[in-house]
mmCIF file of C-alpha atoms in Angstrom:
data_model
loop_
_atom_site.group_PDB
_atom_site.id
_atom_site.type_symbol
_atom_site.label_atom_id
_atom_site.label_comp_id
_atom_site.label_asym_id
_atom_site.label_seq_id
_atom_site.Cartn_x
_atom_site.Cartn_y
_atom_site.Cartn_z
ATOM 1 C CA MET A 1 92.065 -10.702 55.018
ATOM 2 C CA THR A 2 90.858 -7.144 54.354
ATOM 3 C CA SER A 3 92.474 -4.503 56.545
ATOM 4 C CA PRO A 4 90.477 -1.608 58.090
ATOM 5 C CA ALA A 5 92.241 0.854 55.784
ATOM 6 C CA GLN A 6 91.262 -1.141 52.695
ATOM 7 C CA LEU A 7 87.697 -1.425 53.950
ATOM 8 C CA THR A 8 87.516 2.326 54.519
ATOM 9 C CA ALA A 9 88.912 2.994 51.042
ATOM 10 C CA SER A 10 86.385 0.586 49.521
ATOM 11 C CA LEU A 11 83.506 2.303 51.316
ATOM 12 C CA GLY A 12 84.793 5.684 50.165
ATOM 13 C CA ARG A 13 84.882 4.512 46.540
ATOM 14 C CA ARG A 14 81.373 3.119 46.798
ATOM 15 C CA ARG A 15 80.129 6.404 48.261
ATOM 16 C CA ALA A 16 81.826 8.344 45.462
ATOM 17 C CA TYR A 17 80.238 6.076 42.840
ATOM 18 C CA TRP A 18 76.846 6.524 44.493
ATOM 19 C CA HIS A 19 77.215 10.320 44.535
ATOM 20 C CA ALA A 20 78.319 10.319 40.904
ATOM 21 C CA GLY A 21 75.347 8.136 39.958
ATOM 22 C CA VAL A 22 72.887 10.432 41.703
ATOM 23 C CA CYS A 23 74.397 13.514 40.047
ATOM 24 C CA LEU A 24 74.206 11.790 36.652
ATOM 25 C CA ALA A 25 70.563 10.891 37.228
ATOM 26 C CA VAL A 26 69.741 14.505 38.133
ATOM 27 C CA LEU A 27 71.542 15.803 35.044
ATOM 28 C CA LEU A 28 69.761 13.309 32.781
ATOM 29 C CA GLY A 29 66.425 14.286 34.296
ATOM 30 C CA ALA A 30 67.196 17.947 33.740
ATOM 31 C CA LEU A 31 68.185 17.268 30.116
ATOM 32 C CA TYR A 32 64.953 15.346 29.535
ATOM 33 C CA LEU A 33 62.821 18.171 30.953
ATOM 34 C CA GLY A 34 64.828 20.740 29.018
ATOM 35 C CA ARG A 35 64.329 18.905 25.736
ATOM 36 C CA ARG A 36 60.618 18.440 26.383
ATOM 37 C CA HIS A 37 60.084 22.161 27.068
ATOM 38 C CA TRP A 38 62.841 23.446 24.807
ATOM 39 C CA LEU A 39 60.825 26.128 22.984
ATOM 40 C CA ALA A 40 59.647 27.778 26.200
ATOM 41 C CA LEU A 41 63.124 27.533 27.688
ATOM 42 C CA GLU A 42 64.738 28.974 24.579
ATOM 43 C CA SER A 43 62.451 32.003 24.487
ATOM 44 C CA GLY A 44 62.822 32.451 28.237
ATOM 45 C CA ALA A 45 66.618 32.199 28.031
ATOM 46 C CA GLU A 46 66.722 34.785 25.230
ATOM 47 C CA ARG A 47 64.683 37.190 27.322
ATOM 48 C CA LEU A 48 66.843 36.502 30.352
ATOM 49 C CA ALA A 49 70.025 37.147 28.361
ATOM 50 C CA VAL A 50 68.989 40.750 27.691
ATOM 51 C CA ALA A 51 67.538 41.325 31.168
ATOM 52 C CA ASP A 52 68.546 44.158 33.483
ATOM 53 C CA GLN A 53 71.893 43.148 34.971
ATOM 54 C CA GLY A 54 71.424 45.287 38.075
ATOM 55 C CA TRP A 55 68.254 43.451 39.075
ATOM 56 C CA LEU A 56 69.920 40.111 38.369
ATOM 57 C CA LEU A 57 72.804 41.037 40.678
ATOM 58 C CA ALA A 58 70.269 41.972 43.356
ATOM 59 C CA ALA A 59 68.599 38.592 42.859
ATOM 60 C CA ALA A 60 71.957 36.838 43.188
ATOM 61 C CA ALA A 61 72.708 38.708 46.418
ATOM 62 C CA ALA A 62 69.329 37.683 47.829
ATOM 63 C CA ALA A 63 70.013 34.058 46.837
ATOM 64 C CA VAL A 64 73.318 34.134 48.753
ATOM 65 C CA GLY A 65 71.486 35.580 51.744
ATOM 66 C CA THR A 66 69.152 32.563 51.899
ATOM 67 C CA TRP A 67 71.997 30.367 53.174
ATOM 68 C CA ALA A 68 72.792 32.794 55.992
ATOM 69 C CA ALA A 69 69.092 32.951 56.872
ATOM 70 C CA SER A 70 68.896 29.153 56.914
ATOM 71 C CA ALA A 71 71.943 29.037 59.206
ATOM 72 C CA LEU A 72 70.325 31.578 61.543
ATOM 73 C CA ALA A 73 67.134 29.530 61.722
ATOM 74 C CA GLN A 74 69.087 26.330 62.363
ATOM 75 C CA GLN A 75 71.023 28.008 65.185
ATOM 76 C CA GLY A 76 67.730 29.196 66.641
ATOM 77 C CA ALA A 77 66.456 25.615 66.708
ATOM 78 C CA VAL A 78 69.345 24.519 68.965
ATOM 79 C CA VAL A 79 70.016 25.770 72.487
ATOM 80 C CA ARG A 80 73.783 25.174 72.373
ATOM 81 C CA ARG A 81 76.089 27.394 70.373
ATOM 82 C CA LEU A 82 77.026 26.028 66.922
ATOM 83 C CA PRO A 83 80.250 26.864 65.014
ATOM 84 C CA GLY A 84 79.212 29.713 62.728
ATOM 85 C CA ALA A 85 81.395 29.117 59.657
ATOM 86 C CA ARG A 86 80.705 25.366 59.595
ATOM 87 C CA LEU A 87 77.000 26.061 60.106
ATOM 88 C CA VAL A 88 76.778 28.319 57.038
ATOM 89 C CA ALA A 89 78.858 25.857 55.002
ATOM 90 C CA ALA A 90 76.550 23.033 56.073
ATOM 91 C CA GLN A 91 73.497 25.011 54.912
ATOM 92 C CA PHE A 92 75.166 25.644 51.545
ATOM 93 C CA ALA A 93 75.960 21.943 51.210
ATOM 94 C CA ALA A 94 72.462 21.005 52.400
ATOM 95 C CA SER A 95 70.873 23.175 49.717
ATOM 96 C CA ALA A 96 72.811 21.222 47.078
ATOM 97 C CA ALA A 97 72.004 17.840 48.627
ATOM 98 C CA ASN A 98 68.357 18.857 48.795
ATOM 99 C CA HIS A 99 68.207 18.837 44.999
ATOM 100 C CA LEU A 100 69.338 15.205 44.818
ATOM 101 C CA LEU A 101 66.767 13.585 47.126
ATOM 102 C CA PRO A 102 62.990 14.100 47.346
ATOM 103 C CA ALA A 103 60.976 16.025 49.920
ATOM 104 C CA GLY A 104 63.908 17.717 51.632
ATOM 105 C CA LEU A 105 65.576 14.448 52.631
ATOM 106 C CA GLY A 106 68.970 15.605 51.369
ATOM 107 C CA ALA A 107 69.013 18.804 53.435
ATOM 108 C CA GLY A 108 67.626 16.938 56.426
ATOM 109 C CA ALA A 109 70.331 14.266 56.239
ATOM 110 C CA VAL A 110 73.134 16.845 55.957
ATOM 111 C CA ASN A 111 71.836 18.949 58.845
ATOM 112 C CA LEU A 112 71.216 15.874 60.989
ATOM 113 C CA ARG A 113 74.809 14.688 60.505
ATOM 114 C CA PHE A 114 76.095 18.207 61.182
ATOM 115 C CA LEU A 115 74.156 18.568 64.436
ATOM 116 C CA MET A 116 75.264 15.130 65.601
ATOM 117 C CA ARG A 117 78.894 16.040 64.797
ATOM 118 C CA CYS A 118 78.370 19.097 66.998
ATOM 119 C CA GLY A 119 77.517 16.815 69.903
ATOM 120 C CA LEU A 120 73.723 16.647 69.838
ATOM 121 C CA PRO A 121 72.105 13.263 70.461
ATOM 122 C CA PRO A 122 70.170 11.880 67.463
ATOM 123 C CA GLY A 123 66.799 12.558 69.100
ATOM 124 C CA ARG A 124 67.564 16.182 69.874
ATOM 125 C CA ALA A 125 69.103 16.724 66.429
ATOM 126 C CA ALA A 126 65.949 15.366 64.785
ATOM 127 C CA GLY A 127 63.859 17.545 67.092
ATOM 128 C CA ALA A 128 65.828 20.627 66.025
ATOM 129 C CA LEU A 129 65.140 19.815 62.366
ATOM 130 C CA ALA A 130 61.439 19.329 63.127
ATOM 131 C CA ALA A 131 61.305 22.670 64.958
ATOM 132 C CA LYS A 132 62.972 24.450 62.045
ATOM 133 C CA ALA A 133 60.696 22.828 59.461
ATOM 134 C CA GLY A 134 57.550 23.532 61.477
ATOM 135 C CA THR A 135 58.529 27.154 62.038
ATOM 136 C CA GLY A 136 59.262 27.610 58.331
ATOM 137 C CA ALA A 137 55.852 26.228 57.370
ATOM 138 C CA ALA A 138 54.109 28.437 59.944
ATOM 139 C CA VAL A 139 55.953 31.519 58.663
ATOM 140 C CA ARG A 140 54.937 30.811 55.062
ATOM 141 C CA LEU A 141 51.285 30.348 55.984
ATOM 142 C CA ALA A 142 51.352 33.535 58.067
ATOM 143 C CA LEU A 143 52.883 35.502 55.181
ATOM 144 C CA ILE A 144 50.253 34.168 52.775
ATOM 145 C CA ALA A 145 47.481 35.171 55.185
ATOM 146 C CA LEU A 146 49.084 38.619 55.559
ATOM 147 C CA LEU A 147 49.618 39.286 51.845
ATOM 148 C CA ALA A 148 46.409 37.782 50.468
ATOM 149 C CA PRO A 149 44.153 40.716 51.569
ATOM 150 C CA ALA A 150 46.651 43.159 50.007
ATOM 151 C CA CYS A 151 46.318 41.356 46.643
ATOM 152 C CA PRO A 152 42.581 40.630 46.324
ATOM 153 C CA GLY A 153 41.601 38.158 43.634
ATOM 154 C CA LEU A 154 45.160 37.018 42.971
ATOM 155 C CA LEU A 155 44.767 33.621 44.648
ATOM 156 C CA ARG A 156 41.761 31.497 43.851
ATOM 157 C CA LEU A 157 40.937 28.309 45.702
ATOM 158 C CA PRO A 158 40.507 25.379 43.296
ATOM 159 C CA ARG A 159 37.111 23.715 43.103
ATOM 160 C CA ALA A 160 36.908 20.668 45.309
ATOM 161 C CA SER A 161 36.512 17.663 43.031
ATOM 162 C CA PRO A 162 35.032 14.378 44.290
ATOM 163 C CA VAL A 163 38.454 12.758 43.940
ATOM 164 C CA ALA A 164 40.089 15.425 46.118
ATOM 165 C CA VAL A 165 37.376 15.167 48.759
ATOM 166 C CA THR A 166 37.722 11.371 48.778
ATOM 167 C CA ALA A 167 41.495 11.645 49.147
ATOM 168 C CA VAL A 168 41.164 14.045 52.108
ATOM 169 C CA LEU A 169 38.651 11.764 53.804
ATOM 170 C CA ALA A 170 40.917 8.758 53.232
ATOM 171 C CA VAL A 171 43.862 10.588 54.823
ATOM 172 C CA ALA A 172 41.691 11.563 57.797
ATOM 173 C CA VAL A 173 40.528 7.971 58.269
ATOM 174 C CA LEU A 174 44.112 6.706 57.995
ATOM 175 C CA ALA A 175 45.262 9.218 60.599
ATOM 176 C CA ALA A 176 42.464 8.134 62.954
ATOM 177 C CA VAL A 177 43.426 4.480 62.498
ATOM 178 C CA LEU A 178 47.104 5.219 63.179
ATOM 179 C CA LEU A 179 46.210 7.064 66.378
ATOM 180 C CA ALA A 180 44.470 3.936 67.630
ATOM 181 C CA THR A 181 47.411 1.620 66.931
ATOM 182 C CA PRO A 182 50.470 0.845 69.114
ATOM 183 C CA TRP A 183 52.554 2.794 66.586
ATOM 184 C CA TRP A 184 51.220 6.063 67.999
ATOM 185 C CA ALA A 185 52.115 4.986 71.537
ATOM 186 C CA ARG A 186 55.730 4.517 70.443
ATOM 187 C CA CYS A 187 55.770 7.926 68.734
ATOM 188 C CA ARG A 188 54.360 9.880 71.659
ATOM 189 C CA PRO A 189 57.627 9.985 73.662
ATOM 190 C CA ALA A 190 59.494 11.349 70.638
ATOM 191 C CA LEU A 191 56.808 13.977 70.063
ATOM 192 C CA ALA A 192 56.888 14.902 73.744
ATOM 193 C CA ALA A 193 60.674 15.330 73.551
ATOM 194 C CA VAL A 194 60.326 17.624 70.510
ATOM 195 C CA LEU A 195 57.721 19.753 72.300
ATOM 196 C CA THR A 196 59.984 19.954 75.365
ATOM 197 C CA ASP A 197 62.869 21.170 73.178
ATOM 198 C CA ILE A 198 60.615 23.763 71.524
ATOM 199 C CA ARG A 199 59.535 25.090 74.920
ATOM 200 C CA ALA A 200 63.178 25.273 75.992
ATOM 201 C CA LEU A 201 64.045 27.239 72.849
ATOM 202 C CA HIS A 202 61.274 29.759 73.428
ATOM 203 C CA ALA A 203 62.406 30.177 77.035
ATOM 204 C CA CYS A 204 65.564 31.720 75.520
ATOM 205 C CA PRO A 205 64.548 34.958 73.700
ATOM 206 C CA ALA A 206 67.721 35.036 71.586
ATOM 207 C CA ARG A 207 67.138 31.520 70.247
ATOM 208 C CA ALA A 208 63.442 32.134 69.587
ATOM 209 C CA ALA A 209 64.271 35.354 67.718
ATOM 210 C CA ALA A 210 66.891 33.530 65.628
ATOM 211 C CA LEU A 211 64.493 30.678 64.818
ATOM 212 C CA TRP A 212 61.572 32.848 63.765
ATOM 213 C CA GLY A 213 63.670 35.652 62.303
ATOM 214 C CA GLY A 214 65.795 33.263 60.251
ATOM 215 C CA SER A 215 62.715 31.442 58.970
ATOM 216 C CA LEU A 216 61.077 34.751 58.024
ATOM 217 C CA ALA A 217 64.256 35.988 56.317
ATOM 218 C CA PHE A 218 64.618 32.698 54.411
ATOM 219 C CA ALA A 219 61.113 32.913 52.920
ATOM 220 C CA ALA A 220 61.391 36.654 52.277
ATOM 221 C CA LEU A 221 64.769 36.368 50.540
ATOM 222 C CA HIS A 222 63.534 33.608 48.234
ATOM 223 C CA ALA A 223 60.561 35.791 47.353
ATOM 224 C CA LEU A 224 62.967 38.698 46.803
ATOM 225 C CA VAL A 225 64.990 36.588 44.357
ATOM 226 C CA LEU A 226 61.891 36.026 42.239
ATOM 227 C CA ILE A 227 60.827 39.679 42.576
ATOM 228 C CA ALA A 228 64.223 40.884 41.360
ATOM 229 C CA VAL A 229 64.185 38.438 38.437
ATOM 230 C CA THR A 230 60.698 39.562 37.394
ATOM 231 C CA ARG A 231 61.919 43.152 37.492
ATOM 232 C CA ALA A 232 64.952 42.196 35.420
ATOM 233 C CA VAL A 233 62.823 40.676 32.654
ATOM 234 C CA GLY A 234 60.138 43.370 32.834
ATOM 235 C CA LEU A 235 57.133 41.448 34.165
ATOM 236 C CA PRO A 236 54.164 43.743 34.881
ATOM 237 C CA LEU A 237 53.504 42.459 38.394
ATOM 238 C CA ALA A 238 53.775 44.329 41.694
ATOM 239 C CA PRO A 239 56.370 43.040 44.181
ATOM 240 C CA LEU A 240 53.699 42.039 46.720
ATOM 241 C CA GLN A 241 51.899 40.039 44.038
ATOM 242 C CA VAL A 242 55.078 38.206 43.059
ATOM 243 C CA ALA A 243 55.854 37.469 46.714
ATOM 244 C CA LEU A 244 52.360 36.060 47.295
ATOM 245 C CA LEU A 245 52.542 33.945 44.134
ATOM 246 C CA TYR A 246 55.926 32.561 45.190
ATOM 247 C CA LEU A 247 54.739 31.687 48.699
ATOM 248 C CA ALA A 248 51.615 29.978 47.378
ATOM 249 C CA ALA A 249 53.484 28.083 44.638
ATOM 250 C CA SER A 250 56.316 26.951 46.919
ATOM 251 C CA SER A 251 53.840 25.810 49.586
ATOM 252 C CA ALA A 252 51.919 23.790 47.002
ATOM 253 C CA ALA A 253 55.123 22.320 45.532
ATOM 254 C CA ALA A 254 56.240 21.211 49.020
ATOM 255 C CA LEU A 255 53.398 18.673 48.961
ATOM 256 C CA LEU A 256 55.000 16.861 46.010
ATOM 257 C CA PRO A 257 58.065 14.735 46.910
ATOM 258 C CA THR A 258 60.407 15.806 44.124
ATOM 259 C CA PRO A 259 64.113 16.604 44.671
ATOM 260 C CA GLY A 260 64.286 20.233 45.745
ATOM 261 C CA GLY A 261 60.937 20.899 44.113
ATOM 262 C CA LEU A 262 62.448 20.260 40.672
ATOM 263 C CA GLY A 263 59.584 20.116 38.241
ATOM 264 C CA SER A 264 56.852 20.675 40.821
ATOM 265 C CA LEU A 265 58.022 24.146 41.887
ATOM 266 C CA ASP A 266 58.835 25.157 38.303
ATOM 267 C CA ALA A 267 55.361 24.147 37.143
ATOM 268 C CA ALA A 268 53.665 25.762 40.150
ATOM 269 C CA LEU A 269 55.539 29.042 39.677
ATOM 270 C CA ALA A 270 54.898 29.125 35.931
ATOM 271 C CA LEU A 271 51.212 28.339 36.463
ATOM 272 C CA ALA A 272 50.870 30.984 39.168
ATOM 273 C CA LEU A 273 52.568 33.666 37.050
ATOM 274 C CA THR A 274 50.557 32.892 33.923
ATOM 275 C CA ALA A 275 47.309 32.747 35.913
ATOM 276 C CA ALA A 276 48.125 36.258 37.146
ATOM 277 C CA GLY A 277 48.245 37.476 33.542
ATOM 278 C CA THR A 278 51.919 37.047 32.681
ATOM 279 C CA PRO A 279 52.696 35.886 29.100
ATOM 280 C CA GLY A 280 54.062 32.340 28.870
ATOM 281 C CA ALA A 281 57.520 33.331 27.585
ATOM 282 C CA ALA A 282 57.941 35.982 30.289
ATOM 283 C CA ALA A 283 56.841 33.534 32.999
ATOM 284 C CA ALA A 284 59.325 30.957 31.677
ATOM 285 C CA SER A 285 62.155 33.487 31.772
ATOM 286 C CA ALA A 286 61.318 34.457 35.370
ATOM 287 C CA VAL A 287 61.164 30.847 36.537
ATOM 288 C CA LEU A 288 64.372 30.014 34.660
ATOM 289 C CA GLY A 289 66.207 32.954 36.222
ATOM 290 C CA TYR A 290 64.988 32.068 39.704
ATOM 291 C CA ARG A 291 66.033 28.428 39.351
ATOM 292 C CA LEU A 292 69.416 29.324 37.861
ATOM 293 C CA LEU A 293 70.267 31.509 40.846
ATOM 294 C CA THR A 294 68.861 29.236 43.558
ATOM 295 C CA VAL A 295 69.570 25.759 42.141
ATOM 296 C CA TRP A 296 71.718 25.256 39.084
ATOM 297 C CA LEU A 297 74.530 27.773 39.566
ATOM 298 C CA PRO A 298 75.134 26.882 43.266
ATOM 299 C CA LEU A 299 74.665 23.124 42.714
ATOM 300 C CA LEU A 300 78.232 22.134 41.757
ATOM 301 C CA PRO A 301 79.930 24.414 44.347
ATOM 302 C CA GLY A 302 77.497 23.108 46.959
ATOM 303 C CA LEU A 303 78.377 19.510 46.150
ATOM 304 C CA LEU A 304 82.072 20.377 46.374
ATOM 305 C CA VAL A 305 81.530 21.929 49.809
ATOM 306 C CA LEU A 306 79.583 18.826 50.818
ATOM 307 C CA GLY A 307 82.500 16.636 49.761
ATOM 308 C CA ILE A 308 84.976 18.796 51.693
ATOM 309 C CA LEU A 309 82.844 18.674 54.845
ATOM 310 C CA LEU A 310 82.550 14.899 54.564
ATOM 311 C CA ARG A 311 86.289 14.500 53.989
ATOM 312 C CA ARG A 312 87.075 16.654 57.033
ATOM 313 C CA LYS A 313 84.481 14.721 59.076
ATOM 314 C CA ALA A 314 82.527 17.915 59.737
ATOM 315 C CA LEU A 315 79.423 15.952 58.708
#
C-alpha cells in the first residue's frame, strides 16, 4: 500500500515533469519562430549588439521596476497587509509563469495561490485579481486617450470589414443570450462580491492609491523599457510616440490568448513601429531588446523563484 510520503513524492515528480514539459514546449516554439524569422532577428541582434549600453542599462532598470509596480498594485487590490518580500517574489515568479500559459493564466494562478496562502478566501482572492486586471486595463485606455492627441496621426483605426462587424454582432448576441440564462443568475453574487470589495478598497485612500498608482507605474515602466531600447538602437521616434505605440500594441495583443503575448505582442509592436516609419531591421532590434529584458533574460530566474516558493509552500 502506498504511503502518504510516497504519494507526495510521486505527485512532486509528476509536477516537475509537467513543468519541464511546458518549458520544453516554450523553448521549441521560440526556436521555431526564431528560425522562421532568422534574417530579421539576425540583423536586429547585430544592431542591438552595438547599441548604447547606457540606454540598455536604463531599460533593464525599468524592467526590474515593473515587478515592484506589480507588487504595489496587487497590495492595493487587497485590504489586508501582505508580506512585502514574498509579494515581490510572487510577482517575479508570476511574470515567468505568465509566459508559459495563455492569456495571463500563469500569473493569475500564481497570484491566486499566493493570496490564498496569505489567508484570503478563494472568492476574495479572485476578486482582488479581477480588481487589479480591471484597473490595469482602465489605466492603459486612459493613457492612450491622453497621449493620442499629443501624437496626431500616429494611430489609425482599421477599416471595419464585414467579417469584423459580423464577429462583433455575434459577440453582442451571445452576451445577450447569456444574460437571459440561469448562468448569469449564478454569476451575479460573485460579481456583487467583487464590486463590494472594490468599494471597500476605495474607502481606504492608501489602498486605492497603491492600486491605481501601481497600475500606472507598471504600464509606464514597460513603455519606458521600450523607449530606452529605441534610444539605444537609434530609432527616430519621440518618447511619447513610442509610449503610445507600446500601449496600443500591448492592448491589441492582450486580445489574443498567447502565453505572455509571445508572438502576438512581438508582431503588434513590430507592426506599430514600422507603420510609424521605422525601418524593419530597426523595429526588429527594438522589439528583440524589449523582449530580452522583459521575458527571456528573467524567465529562468523567475522559474527558479517559482520553484523555491512552491517548495517553501509560499504558494
